[in-house]
mmCIF file of C-alpha atoms and ligand atoms in Angstrom:
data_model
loop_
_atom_site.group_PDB
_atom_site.id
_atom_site.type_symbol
_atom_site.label_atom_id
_atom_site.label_comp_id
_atom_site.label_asym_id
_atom_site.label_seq_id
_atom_site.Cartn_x
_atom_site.Cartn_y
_atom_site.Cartn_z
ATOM 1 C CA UNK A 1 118.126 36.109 16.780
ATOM 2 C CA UNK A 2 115.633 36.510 13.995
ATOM 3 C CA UNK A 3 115.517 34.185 11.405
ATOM 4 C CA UNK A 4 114.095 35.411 8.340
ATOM 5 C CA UNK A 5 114.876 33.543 4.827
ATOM 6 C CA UNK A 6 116.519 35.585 2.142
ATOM 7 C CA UNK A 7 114.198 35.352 -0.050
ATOM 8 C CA UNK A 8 111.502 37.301 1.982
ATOM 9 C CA UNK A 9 113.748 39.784 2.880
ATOM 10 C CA UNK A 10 112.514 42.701 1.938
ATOM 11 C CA UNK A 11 114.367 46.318 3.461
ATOM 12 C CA UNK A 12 116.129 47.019 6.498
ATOM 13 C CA UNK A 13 113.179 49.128 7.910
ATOM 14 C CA UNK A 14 110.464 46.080 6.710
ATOM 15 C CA UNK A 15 108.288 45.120 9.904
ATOM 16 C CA UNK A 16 109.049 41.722 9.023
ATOM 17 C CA UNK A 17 112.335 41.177 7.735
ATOM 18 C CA UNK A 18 113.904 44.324 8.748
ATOM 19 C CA UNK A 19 117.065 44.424 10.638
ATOM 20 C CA UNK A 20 115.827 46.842 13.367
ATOM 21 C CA UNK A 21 116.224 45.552 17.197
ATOM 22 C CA UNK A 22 113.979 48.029 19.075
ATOM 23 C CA UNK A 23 110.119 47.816 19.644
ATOM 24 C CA UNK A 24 107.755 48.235 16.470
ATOM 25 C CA UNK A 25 105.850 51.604 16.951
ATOM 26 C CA UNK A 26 102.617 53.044 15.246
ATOM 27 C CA UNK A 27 104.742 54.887 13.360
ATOM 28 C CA UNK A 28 107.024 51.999 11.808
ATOM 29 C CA UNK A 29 102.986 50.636 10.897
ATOM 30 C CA UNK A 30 102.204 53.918 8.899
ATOM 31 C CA UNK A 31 105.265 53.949 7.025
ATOM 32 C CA UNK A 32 104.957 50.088 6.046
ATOM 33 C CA UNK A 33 101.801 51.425 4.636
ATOM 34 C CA UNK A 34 103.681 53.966 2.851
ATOM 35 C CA UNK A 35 105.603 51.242 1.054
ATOM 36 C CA UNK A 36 102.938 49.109 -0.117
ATOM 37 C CA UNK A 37 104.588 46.412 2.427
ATOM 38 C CA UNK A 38 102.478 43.536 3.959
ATOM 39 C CA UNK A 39 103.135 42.195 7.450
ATOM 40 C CA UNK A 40 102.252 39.332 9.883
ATOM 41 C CA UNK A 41 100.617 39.336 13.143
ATOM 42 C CA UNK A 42 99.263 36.970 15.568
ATOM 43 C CA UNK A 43 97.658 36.816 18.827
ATOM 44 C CA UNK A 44 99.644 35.712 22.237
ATOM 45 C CA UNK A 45 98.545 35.046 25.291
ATOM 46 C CA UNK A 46 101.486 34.058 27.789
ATOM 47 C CA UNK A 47 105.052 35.191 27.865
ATOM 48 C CA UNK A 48 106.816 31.734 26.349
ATOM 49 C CA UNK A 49 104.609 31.958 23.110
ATOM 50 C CA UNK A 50 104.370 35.458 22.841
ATOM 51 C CA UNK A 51 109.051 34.662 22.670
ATOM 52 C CA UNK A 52 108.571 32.907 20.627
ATOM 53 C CA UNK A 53 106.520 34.963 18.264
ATOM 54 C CA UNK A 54 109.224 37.706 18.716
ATOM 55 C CA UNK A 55 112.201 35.647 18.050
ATOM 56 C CA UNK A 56 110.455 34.912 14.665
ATOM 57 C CA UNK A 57 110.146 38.330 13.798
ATOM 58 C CA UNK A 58 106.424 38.949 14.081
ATOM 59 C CA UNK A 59 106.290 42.875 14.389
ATOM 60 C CA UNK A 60 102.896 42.816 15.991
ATOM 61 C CA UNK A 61 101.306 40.619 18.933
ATOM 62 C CA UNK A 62 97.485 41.145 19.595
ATOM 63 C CA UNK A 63 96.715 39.989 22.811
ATOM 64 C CA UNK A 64 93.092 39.614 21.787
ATOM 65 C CA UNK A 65 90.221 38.485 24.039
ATOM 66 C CA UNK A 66 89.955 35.270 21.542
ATOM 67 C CA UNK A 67 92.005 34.270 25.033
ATOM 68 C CA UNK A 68 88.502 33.353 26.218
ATOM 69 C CA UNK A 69 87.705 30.663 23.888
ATOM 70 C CA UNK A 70 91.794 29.680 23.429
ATOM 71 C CA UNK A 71 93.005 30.071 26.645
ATOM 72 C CA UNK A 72 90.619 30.609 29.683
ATOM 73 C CA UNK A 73 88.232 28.201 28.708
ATOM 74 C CA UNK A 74 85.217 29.999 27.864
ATOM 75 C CA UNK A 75 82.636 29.443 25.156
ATOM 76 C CA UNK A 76 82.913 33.370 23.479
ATOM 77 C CA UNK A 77 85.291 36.483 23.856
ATOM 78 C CA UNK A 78 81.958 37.766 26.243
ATOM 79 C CA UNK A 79 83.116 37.018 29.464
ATOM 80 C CA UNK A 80 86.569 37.880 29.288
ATOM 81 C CA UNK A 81 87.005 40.650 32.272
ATOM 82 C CA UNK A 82 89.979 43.756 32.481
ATOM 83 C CA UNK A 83 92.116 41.995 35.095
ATOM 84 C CA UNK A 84 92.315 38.655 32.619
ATOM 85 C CA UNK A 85 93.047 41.082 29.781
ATOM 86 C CA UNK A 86 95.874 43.248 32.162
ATOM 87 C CA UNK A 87 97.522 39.389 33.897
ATOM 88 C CA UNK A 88 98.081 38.094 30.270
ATOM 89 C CA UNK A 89 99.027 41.295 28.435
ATOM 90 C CA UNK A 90 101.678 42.024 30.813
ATOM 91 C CA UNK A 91 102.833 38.879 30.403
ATOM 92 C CA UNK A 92 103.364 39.540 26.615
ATOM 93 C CA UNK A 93 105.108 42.267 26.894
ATOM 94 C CA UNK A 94 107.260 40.402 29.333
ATOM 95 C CA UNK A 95 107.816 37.959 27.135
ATOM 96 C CA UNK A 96 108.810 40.231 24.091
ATOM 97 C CA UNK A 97 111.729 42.497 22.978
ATOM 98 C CA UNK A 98 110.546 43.786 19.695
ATOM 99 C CA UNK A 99 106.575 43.268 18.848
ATOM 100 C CA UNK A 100 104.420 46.120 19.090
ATOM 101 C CA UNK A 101 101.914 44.528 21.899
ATOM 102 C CA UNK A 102 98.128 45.781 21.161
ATOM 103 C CA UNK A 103 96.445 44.715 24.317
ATOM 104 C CA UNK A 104 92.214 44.342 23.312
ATOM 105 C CA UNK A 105 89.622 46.180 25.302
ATOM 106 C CA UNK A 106 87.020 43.168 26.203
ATOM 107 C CA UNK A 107 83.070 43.230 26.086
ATOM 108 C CA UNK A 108 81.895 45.814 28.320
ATOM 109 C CA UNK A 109 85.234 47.792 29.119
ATOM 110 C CA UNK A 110 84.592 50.770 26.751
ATOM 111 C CA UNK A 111 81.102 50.624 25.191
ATOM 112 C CA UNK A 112 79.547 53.137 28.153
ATOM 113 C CA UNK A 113 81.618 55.542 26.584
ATOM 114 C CA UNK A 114 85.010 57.268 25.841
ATOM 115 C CA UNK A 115 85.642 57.821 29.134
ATOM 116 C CA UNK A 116 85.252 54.136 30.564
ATOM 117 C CA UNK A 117 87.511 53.464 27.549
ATOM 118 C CA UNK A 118 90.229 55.938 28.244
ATOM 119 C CA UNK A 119 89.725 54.310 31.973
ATOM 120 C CA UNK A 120 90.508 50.906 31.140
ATOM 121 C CA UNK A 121 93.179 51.440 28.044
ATOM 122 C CA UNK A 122 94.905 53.488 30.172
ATOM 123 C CA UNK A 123 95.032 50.917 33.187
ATOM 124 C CA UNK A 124 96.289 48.087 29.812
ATOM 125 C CA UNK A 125 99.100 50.809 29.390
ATOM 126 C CA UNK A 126 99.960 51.175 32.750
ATOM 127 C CA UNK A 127 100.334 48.107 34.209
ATOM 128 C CA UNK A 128 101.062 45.971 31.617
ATOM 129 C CA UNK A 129 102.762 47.857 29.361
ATOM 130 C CA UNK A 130 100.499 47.311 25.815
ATOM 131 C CA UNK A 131 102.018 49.329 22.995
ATOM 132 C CA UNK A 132 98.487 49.936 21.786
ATOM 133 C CA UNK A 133 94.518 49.117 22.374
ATOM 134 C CA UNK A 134 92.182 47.583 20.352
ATOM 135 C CA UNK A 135 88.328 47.864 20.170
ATOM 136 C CA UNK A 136 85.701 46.760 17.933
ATOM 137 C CA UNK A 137 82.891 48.674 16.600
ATOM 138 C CA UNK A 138 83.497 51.458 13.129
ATOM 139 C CA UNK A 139 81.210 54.859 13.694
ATOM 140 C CA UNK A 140 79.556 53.357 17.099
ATOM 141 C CA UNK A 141 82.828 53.773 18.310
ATOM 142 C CA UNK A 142 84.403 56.436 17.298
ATOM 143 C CA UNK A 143 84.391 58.807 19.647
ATOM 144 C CA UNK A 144 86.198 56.216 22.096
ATOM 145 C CA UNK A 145 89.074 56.211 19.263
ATOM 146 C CA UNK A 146 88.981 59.876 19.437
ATOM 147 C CA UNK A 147 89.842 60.477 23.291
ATOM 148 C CA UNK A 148 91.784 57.747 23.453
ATOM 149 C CA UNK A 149 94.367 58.995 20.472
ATOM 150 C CA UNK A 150 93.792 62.433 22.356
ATOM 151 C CA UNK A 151 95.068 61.045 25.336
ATOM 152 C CA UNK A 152 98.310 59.370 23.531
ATOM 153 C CA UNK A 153 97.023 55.972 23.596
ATOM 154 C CA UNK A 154 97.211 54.394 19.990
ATOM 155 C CA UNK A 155 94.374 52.779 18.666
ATOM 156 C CA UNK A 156 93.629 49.240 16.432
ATOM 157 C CA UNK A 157 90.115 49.432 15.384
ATOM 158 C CA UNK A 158 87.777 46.280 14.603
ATOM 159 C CA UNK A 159 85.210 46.519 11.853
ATOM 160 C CA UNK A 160 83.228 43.428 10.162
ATOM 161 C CA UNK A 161 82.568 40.482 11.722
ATOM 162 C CA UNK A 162 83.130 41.885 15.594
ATOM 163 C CA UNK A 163 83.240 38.751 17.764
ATOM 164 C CA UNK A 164 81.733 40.523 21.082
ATOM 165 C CA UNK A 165 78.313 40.812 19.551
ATOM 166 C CA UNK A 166 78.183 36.951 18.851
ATOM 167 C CA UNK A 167 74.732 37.310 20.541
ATOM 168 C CA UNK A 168 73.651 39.958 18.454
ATOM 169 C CA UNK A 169 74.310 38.162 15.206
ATOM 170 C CA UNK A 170 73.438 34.598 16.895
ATOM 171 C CA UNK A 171 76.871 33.599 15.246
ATOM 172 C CA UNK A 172 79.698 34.401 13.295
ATOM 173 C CA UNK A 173 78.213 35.453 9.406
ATOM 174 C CA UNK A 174 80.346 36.727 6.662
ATOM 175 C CA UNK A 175 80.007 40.883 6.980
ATOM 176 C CA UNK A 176 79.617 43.191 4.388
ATOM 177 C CA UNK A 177 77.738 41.256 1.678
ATOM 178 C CA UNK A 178 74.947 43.378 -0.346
ATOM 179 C CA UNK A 179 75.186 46.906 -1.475
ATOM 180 C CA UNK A 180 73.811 48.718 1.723
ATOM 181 C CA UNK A 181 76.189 46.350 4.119
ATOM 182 C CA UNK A 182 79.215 47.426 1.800
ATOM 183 C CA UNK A 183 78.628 51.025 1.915
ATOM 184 C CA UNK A 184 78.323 51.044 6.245
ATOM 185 C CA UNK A 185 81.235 48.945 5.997
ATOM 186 C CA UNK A 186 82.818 51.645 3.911
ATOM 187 C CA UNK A 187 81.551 54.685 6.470
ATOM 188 C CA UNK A 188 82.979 52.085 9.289
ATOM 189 C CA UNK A 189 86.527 52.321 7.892
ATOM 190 C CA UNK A 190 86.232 55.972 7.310
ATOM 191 C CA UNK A 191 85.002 56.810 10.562
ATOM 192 C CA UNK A 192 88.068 54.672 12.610
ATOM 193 C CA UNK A 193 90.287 56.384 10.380
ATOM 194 C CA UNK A 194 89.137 60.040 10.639
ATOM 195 C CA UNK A 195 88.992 59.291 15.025
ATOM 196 C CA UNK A 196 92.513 58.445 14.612
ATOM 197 C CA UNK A 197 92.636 54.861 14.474
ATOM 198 C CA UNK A 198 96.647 53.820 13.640
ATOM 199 C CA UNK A 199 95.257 50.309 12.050
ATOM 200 C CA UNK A 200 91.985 48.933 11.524
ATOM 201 C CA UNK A 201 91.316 44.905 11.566
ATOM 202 C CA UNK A 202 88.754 43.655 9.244
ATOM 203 C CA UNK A 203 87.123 40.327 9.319
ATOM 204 C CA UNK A 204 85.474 38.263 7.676
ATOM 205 C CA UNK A 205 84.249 40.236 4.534
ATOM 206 C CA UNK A 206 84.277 39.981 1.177
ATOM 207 C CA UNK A 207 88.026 39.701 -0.260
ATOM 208 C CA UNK A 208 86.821 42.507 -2.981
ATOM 209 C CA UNK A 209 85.151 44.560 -0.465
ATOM 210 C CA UNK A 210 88.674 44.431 1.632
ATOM 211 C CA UNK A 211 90.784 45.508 -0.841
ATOM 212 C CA UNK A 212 88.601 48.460 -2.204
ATOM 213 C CA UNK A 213 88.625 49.844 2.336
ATOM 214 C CA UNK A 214 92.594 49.195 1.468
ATOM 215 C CA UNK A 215 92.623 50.945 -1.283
ATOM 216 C CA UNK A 216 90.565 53.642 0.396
ATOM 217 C CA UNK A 217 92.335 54.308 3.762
ATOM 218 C CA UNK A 218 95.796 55.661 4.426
ATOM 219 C CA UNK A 219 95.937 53.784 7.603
ATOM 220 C CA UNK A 220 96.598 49.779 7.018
ATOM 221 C CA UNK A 221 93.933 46.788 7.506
ATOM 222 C CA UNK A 222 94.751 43.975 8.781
ATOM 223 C CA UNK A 223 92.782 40.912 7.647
ATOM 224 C CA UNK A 224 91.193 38.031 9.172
ATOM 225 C CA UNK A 225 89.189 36.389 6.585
ATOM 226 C CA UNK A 226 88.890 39.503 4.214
ATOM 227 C CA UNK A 227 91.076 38.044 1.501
ATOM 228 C CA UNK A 228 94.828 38.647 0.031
ATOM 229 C CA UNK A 229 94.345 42.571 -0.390
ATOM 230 C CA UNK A 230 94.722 43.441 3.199
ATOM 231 C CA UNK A 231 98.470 44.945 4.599
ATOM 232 C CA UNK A 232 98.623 43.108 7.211
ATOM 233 C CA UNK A 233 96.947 39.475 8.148
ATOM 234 C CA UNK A 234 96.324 38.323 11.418
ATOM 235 C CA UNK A 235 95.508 34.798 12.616
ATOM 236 C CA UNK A 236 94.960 32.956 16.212
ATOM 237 C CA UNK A 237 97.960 31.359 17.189
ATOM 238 C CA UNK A 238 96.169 28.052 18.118
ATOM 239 C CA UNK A 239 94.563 28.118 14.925
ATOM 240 C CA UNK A 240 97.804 28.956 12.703
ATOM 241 C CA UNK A 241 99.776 26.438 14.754
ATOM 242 C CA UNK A 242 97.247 23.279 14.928
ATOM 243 C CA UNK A 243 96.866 23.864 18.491
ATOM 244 C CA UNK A 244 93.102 24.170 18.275
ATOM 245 C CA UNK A 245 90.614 21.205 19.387
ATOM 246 C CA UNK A 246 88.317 20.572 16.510
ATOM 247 C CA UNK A 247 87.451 22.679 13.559
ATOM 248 C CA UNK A 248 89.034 25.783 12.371
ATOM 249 C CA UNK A 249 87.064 28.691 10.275
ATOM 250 C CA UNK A 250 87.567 27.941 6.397
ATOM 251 C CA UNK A 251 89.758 31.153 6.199
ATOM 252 C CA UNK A 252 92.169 29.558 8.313
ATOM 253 C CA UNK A 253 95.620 27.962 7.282
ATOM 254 C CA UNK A 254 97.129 25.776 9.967
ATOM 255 C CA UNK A 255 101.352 25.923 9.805
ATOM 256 C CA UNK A 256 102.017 23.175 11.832
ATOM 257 C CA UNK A 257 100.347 19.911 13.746
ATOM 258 C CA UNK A 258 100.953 21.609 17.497
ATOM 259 C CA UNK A 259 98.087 19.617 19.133
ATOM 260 C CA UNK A 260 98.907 16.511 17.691
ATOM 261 C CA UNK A 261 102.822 16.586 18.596
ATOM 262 C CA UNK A 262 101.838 17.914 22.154
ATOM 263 C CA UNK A 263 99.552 14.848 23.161
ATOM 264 C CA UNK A 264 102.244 12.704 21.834
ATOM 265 C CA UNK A 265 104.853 13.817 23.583
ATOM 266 C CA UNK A 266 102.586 13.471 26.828
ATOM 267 C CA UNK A 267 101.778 9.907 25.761
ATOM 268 C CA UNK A 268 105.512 8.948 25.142
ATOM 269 C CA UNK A 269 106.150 10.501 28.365
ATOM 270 C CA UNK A 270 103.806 8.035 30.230
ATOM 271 C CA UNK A 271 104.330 4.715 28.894
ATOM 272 C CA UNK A 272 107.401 5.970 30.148
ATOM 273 C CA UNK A 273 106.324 6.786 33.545
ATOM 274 C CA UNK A 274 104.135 3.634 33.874
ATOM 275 C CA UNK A 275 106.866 1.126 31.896
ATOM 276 C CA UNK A 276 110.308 2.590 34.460
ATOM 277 C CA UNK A 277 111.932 3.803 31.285
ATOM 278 C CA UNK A 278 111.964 7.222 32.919
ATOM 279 C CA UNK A 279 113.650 8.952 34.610
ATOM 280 C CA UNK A 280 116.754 6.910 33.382
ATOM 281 C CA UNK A 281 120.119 6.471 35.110
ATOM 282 C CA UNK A 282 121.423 10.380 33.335
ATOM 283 C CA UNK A 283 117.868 11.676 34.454
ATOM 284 C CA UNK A 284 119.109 10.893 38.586
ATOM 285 C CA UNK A 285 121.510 12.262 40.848
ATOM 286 C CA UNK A 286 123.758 10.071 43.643
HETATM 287 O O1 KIV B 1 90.699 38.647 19.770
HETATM 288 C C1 KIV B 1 91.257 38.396 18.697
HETATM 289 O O2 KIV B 1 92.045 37.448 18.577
HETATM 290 C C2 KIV B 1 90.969 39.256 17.567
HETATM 291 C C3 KIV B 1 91.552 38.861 16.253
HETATM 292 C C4 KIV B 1 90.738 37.788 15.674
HETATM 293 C C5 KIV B 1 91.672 40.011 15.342
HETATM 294 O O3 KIV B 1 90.281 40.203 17.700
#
């Protein structure tokens, strides 16, 4: 069951909040848009959490390639491959009733061209069941967007700060700042929108820069460090739960102490190992 608090209820068809049982589509996303209505989403990358997620109500789980640095190990989103992404996507969907799954296209799956796109989205909507893709890149990808919404896949573009070219930039700078960087931003949006794009993520821009794309598209934005103007926001579960090791971007608030609680619980359960205190005499069978 869903447990949403009375005073965020908003209407029985909100994404969050709402009272509907059956999977989130692209076309429940348009028509939040339609009534000015924000919404949540976060990235999952197993089947408990991404339950979890559900059972709260989230109406859309990204199963982004930020598994590489959260999950897998890895130092970027670069080396995450197209059997990682299928393994754990299908596992989300497994693991969820409701959410619209977007499963992300990783670094080198589409950028050779729409067809090595429509190759590898289809193969996320095939065998793992993804509700949607998601890809970064504004005009440079647009004609990807286009044959993939012509082949009845939808679409989640990714436009500012796009992770997979961390060794482009030679980090992760604020996009979007200066006249000339505001107006390809701008021609980004358009261009992910007019392909046929169903959402569009933006990150880390400008908060006034955000909300004037927002203003400017009929399909939503989702945020991730763009400010409070966006439709939707998005976060990194281990970053919006405390489950990350170390620092967290300044745009991100943390909603619980995960990775604190977690080691402590495998510390209590130790000294209980080591001291006999486990198991106990309930804990053993005769
Ligand atoms: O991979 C990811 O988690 C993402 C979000 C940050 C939008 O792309």
């Amino acid at each position: 069951m869903t447990h949403v608090s009375p005073a965020r209820k908003q209407s029985e068809k909100a994404l969050y909040g709402g009272t509907s049982s059956r999977r989130v589509t692209v076309r429940d996303i348009a028509a939040a848009k339609e009534r000015g209505e924000k919404w949540p989403m976060l990235t999952a990358y197993d089947a408990m959490t991404a339950s979890v997620f559900d059972q709260a109500g989230i109406p859309v789980l990204l199963v982004g390639d930020s598994m590489g640095n959260c999950h897998l190990g890895y130092e970027s989103t670069v080396p995450v491959t197209m059997d990682e992404m299928a393994l754990l996507s299908a596992a989300v969907v497994r693991g969820t009733r409701r959410a619209l799954v977007v499963g992300d296209l990783p670094f080198g799956s589409y950028q050779e061209g729409p067809v090595q796109a429509l190759r590898n989205a289809t193969r996320l909507v095939k065998e793992a069941g993804v509700g949607a893709v998601k890809l970064e890149g504004g005009e440079r990808s647009a004609h990807q967007i286009e044959l993939l919404v012509q082949s009845g896949i939808p679409v989640m573009a990714h436009i500012g700060l796009t992770p997979q070219s961390v060794n482009a930039y030679g980090g992760y700078p604020v996009q979007g700042r200066g006249e000339e960087a505001a107006q390809q931003l701008l021609r980004d949006a358009k261009a992910v929108q007019d392909a046929g794009a169903f959402a569009v993520v933006l990150e880390l821009v400008p908060a006034e820069l955000a909300a004037e794309v927002t203003r400017s598209l009929h399909i939503p934005t989702v945020g991730i460090g763009a400010g409070p103007d966006c439709d939707g926001q998005v976060l990194v579960w281990t970053d919006m739960a405390g489950m990350t090791d170390g620092r967290v971007p300044r745009f991100v608030k943390s909603y619980a102490r995960l990775r604190e609680g977690l080691g402590d619980a495998a510390r209590a359960f130790a000294e209980d190992v080591v001291g006999g205190a486990y198991p106990a005499e309930e804990h053993s069978f005769h």
